[in-house]
């Protein structure tokens, strides 16, 4: 019978734990879910509507968040699914409401975007972010990046 050294056993345990922590569980399709989020490792941004939280992700790891958010209210629900960042505008003004949408990152049909705004009441479908968090979302997310809304 082979005996492994204590150091080898510790190293194998550490590698196993690190792998599990980085990958986490799997979603219904079998894709790895980023620990602490409902999103898979392919996302660059993740939104949990039930918990009203968002994250920035890189390489399957959280780099910012959870961040408190406000999402769409009754009749103006934020769409769920997997989207791609379509375009960005740092000083956008809503054409529908005439209100400022600083640090806008558009990712879903109908003008749905991440942007700075109050998080104490529902939006018209967008994901509102606190003032301290909107610039990092704007700076980090690029056109084509994957956004998952759950």
Coordinates of C-alpha atoms in Angstrom, one line a residue:
X1 CA 0.0 0.0 0.0
X2 CA 1.3 3.4 -0.9
X3 CA 1.5 6.1 1.7
X4 CA 1.3 9.7 0.7
X5 CA 3.1 12.3 2.7
X6 CA 1.1 14.7 4.9
X7 CA 2.2 17.6 2.6
X8 CA 0.9 15.8 -0.5
X9 CA -2.5 15.2 1.2
X10 CA -2.7 18.8 2.2
X11 CA -1.8 20.0 -1.3
X12 CA -4.4 17.8 -2.9
X13 CA -7.1 19.0 -0.4
X14 CA -6.2 22.6 -1.1
X15 CA -6.4 22.1 -4.9
X16 CA -9.7 20.4 -4.6
X17 CA -11.2 23.2 -2.4
X18 CA -9.8 25.9 -4.7
X19 CA -11.3 24.2 -7.7
X20 CA -14.7 23.9 -6.1
X21 CA -14.7 27.5 -4.8
X22 CA -13.8 28.9 -8.3
X23 CA -16.4 26.8 -10.2
X24 CA -19.2 26.3 -7.7
X25 CA -22.4 24.5 -8.5
X26 CA -24.0 24.1 -11.9
X27 CA -27.2 25.6 -13.3
X28 CA -30.0 23.7 -15.0
X29 CA -27.9 23.4 -18.2
X30 CA -24.8 22.0 -16.4
X31 CA -22.8 25.2 -16.7
X32 CA -20.7 26.3 -13.7
X33 CA -22.4 28.9 -11.5
X34 CA -20.2 31.6 -10.0
X35 CA -20.4 31.2 -6.2
X36 CA -22.7 33.7 -4.4
X37 CA -24.5 34.6 -7.7
X38 CA -27.2 32.9 -9.8
X39 CA -25.1 33.4 -13.0
X40 CA -22.7 31.2 -14.9
X41 CA -19.0 31.8 -15.5
X42 CA -19.6 33.1 -19.0
X43 CA -21.2 36.3 -17.7
X44 CA -19.4 39.6 -17.3
X45 CA -22.4 41.1 -15.4
X46 CA -24.9 39.3 -13.3
X47 CA -28.3 40.5 -11.9
X48 CA -30.4 38.7 -9.3
X49 CA -33.9 40.4 -9.5
X50 CA -35.2 38.5 -6.5
X51 CA -32.4 39.7 -4.2
X52 CA -32.1 43.1 -6.0
X53 CA -28.3 42.7 -6.4
X54 CA -25.8 42.8 -9.2
X55 CA -22.2 41.8 -9.7
X56 CA -19.3 42.3 -12.1
X57 CA -17.6 39.1 -13.0
X58 CA -14.3 38.3 -14.8
X59 CA -13.2 34.8 -15.6
X60 CA -15.9 33.3 -13.5
X61 CA -15.0 35.3 -10.4
X62 CA -16.7 38.2 -8.7
X63 CA -14.7 41.4 -9.1
X64 CA -17.4 43.8 -7.7
X65 CA -20.5 43.1 -5.7
X66 CA -23.0 42.3 -4.6
X67 CA -24.2 45.8 -5.4
X68 CA -27.7 46.9 -4.4
X69 CA -29.9 47.7 -7.3
X70 CA -33.4 48.8 -8.3
X71 CA -35.2 47.0 -11.2
X72 CA -38.4 47.4 -13.1
X73 CA -41.7 47.5 -11.2
X74 CA -45.2 46.1 -12.1
X75 CA -46.0 46.5 -15.7
X76 CA -42.4 47.6 -16.4
X77 CA -40.6 44.4 -15.4
X78 CA -36.9 44.0 -16.2
X79 CA -36.5 41.3 -18.8
X80 CA -34.8 38.1 -17.7
X81 CA -32.3 36.0 -19.8
X82 CA -28.9 36.3 -21.3
X83 CA -28.0 39.4 -23.2
X84 CA -25.0 41.1 -24.8
X85 CA -24.0 44.7 -24.1
X86 CA -25.2 46.6 -27.2
X87 CA -23.9 50.2 -26.6
X88 CA -22.8 52.6 -23.9
X89 CA -23.4 56.3 -23.3
X90 CA -21.9 58.2 -20.3
X91 CA -24.4 61.1 -20.4
X92 CA -27.5 59.5 -21.8
X93 CA -30.9 61.1 -21.3
X94 CA -34.0 59.0 -21.6
X95 CA -36.0 59.7 -24.8
X96 CA -39.1 58.4 -23.2
X97 CA -39.0 60.2 -19.9
X98 CA -36.5 63.0 -20.5
X99 CA -34.5 62.0 -17.3
X100 CA -30.8 61.6 -17.0
X101 CA -29.3 58.1 -17.2
X102 CA -25.6 58.6 -16.3
X103 CA -23.2 55.8 -17.1
X104 CA -25.7 53.9 -19.3
X105 CA -24.7 50.4 -20.5
X106 CA -27.5 49.2 -22.8
X107 CA -28.0 45.4 -22.9
X108 CA -31.6 44.4 -23.7
X109 CA -34.4 45.4 -26.1
X110 CA -36.5 48.4 -25.3
X111 CA -33.6 50.6 -24.0
X112 CA -32.9 48.5 -20.9
X113 CA -29.6 49.5 -19.3
X114 CA -27.5 49.6 -16.2
X115 CA -27.3 53.2 -15.1
X116 CA -26.8 55.4 -12.1
X117 CA -30.1 56.2 -10.3
X118 CA -32.1 56.0 -7.1
X119 CA -32.5 52.4 -5.8
X120 CA -35.2 53.2 -3.3
X121 CA -38.1 52.6 -5.8
X122 CA -38.7 50.6 -8.9
X123 CA -37.4 51.7 -12.3
X124 CA -39.2 51.6 -15.7
X125 CA -37.2 48.4 -16.5
X126 CA -33.6 49.4 -16.2
X127 CA -31.1 48.3 -13.6
X128 CA -30.4 51.3 -11.4
X129 CA -27.1 51.4 -9.6
X130 CA -25.8 53.6 -6.7
X131 CA -23.6 56.5 -7.7
X132 CA -20.4 54.7 -6.4
X133 CA -21.1 51.6 -8.5
X134 CA -22.3 53.0 -11.8
X135 CA -18.9 54.2 -13.1
X136 CA -17.2 50.8 -12.5
X137 CA -20.0 49.0 -14.4
X138 CA -19.7 51.5 -17.2
X139 CA -15.9 51.3 -17.3
X140 CA -15.7 47.5 -17.1
X141 CA -18.4 46.4 -19.4
X142 CA -17.7 46.5 -23.1
X143 CA -19.9 46.0 -26.2
X144 CA -20.5 42.3 -26.7
X145 CA -20.0 41.4 -23.0
X146 CA -22.5 38.9 -21.6
X147 CA -25.1 40.1 -19.1
X148 CA -27.3 37.5 -17.3
X149 CA -30.5 38.6 -15.6
X150 CA -32.1 36.0 -13.3

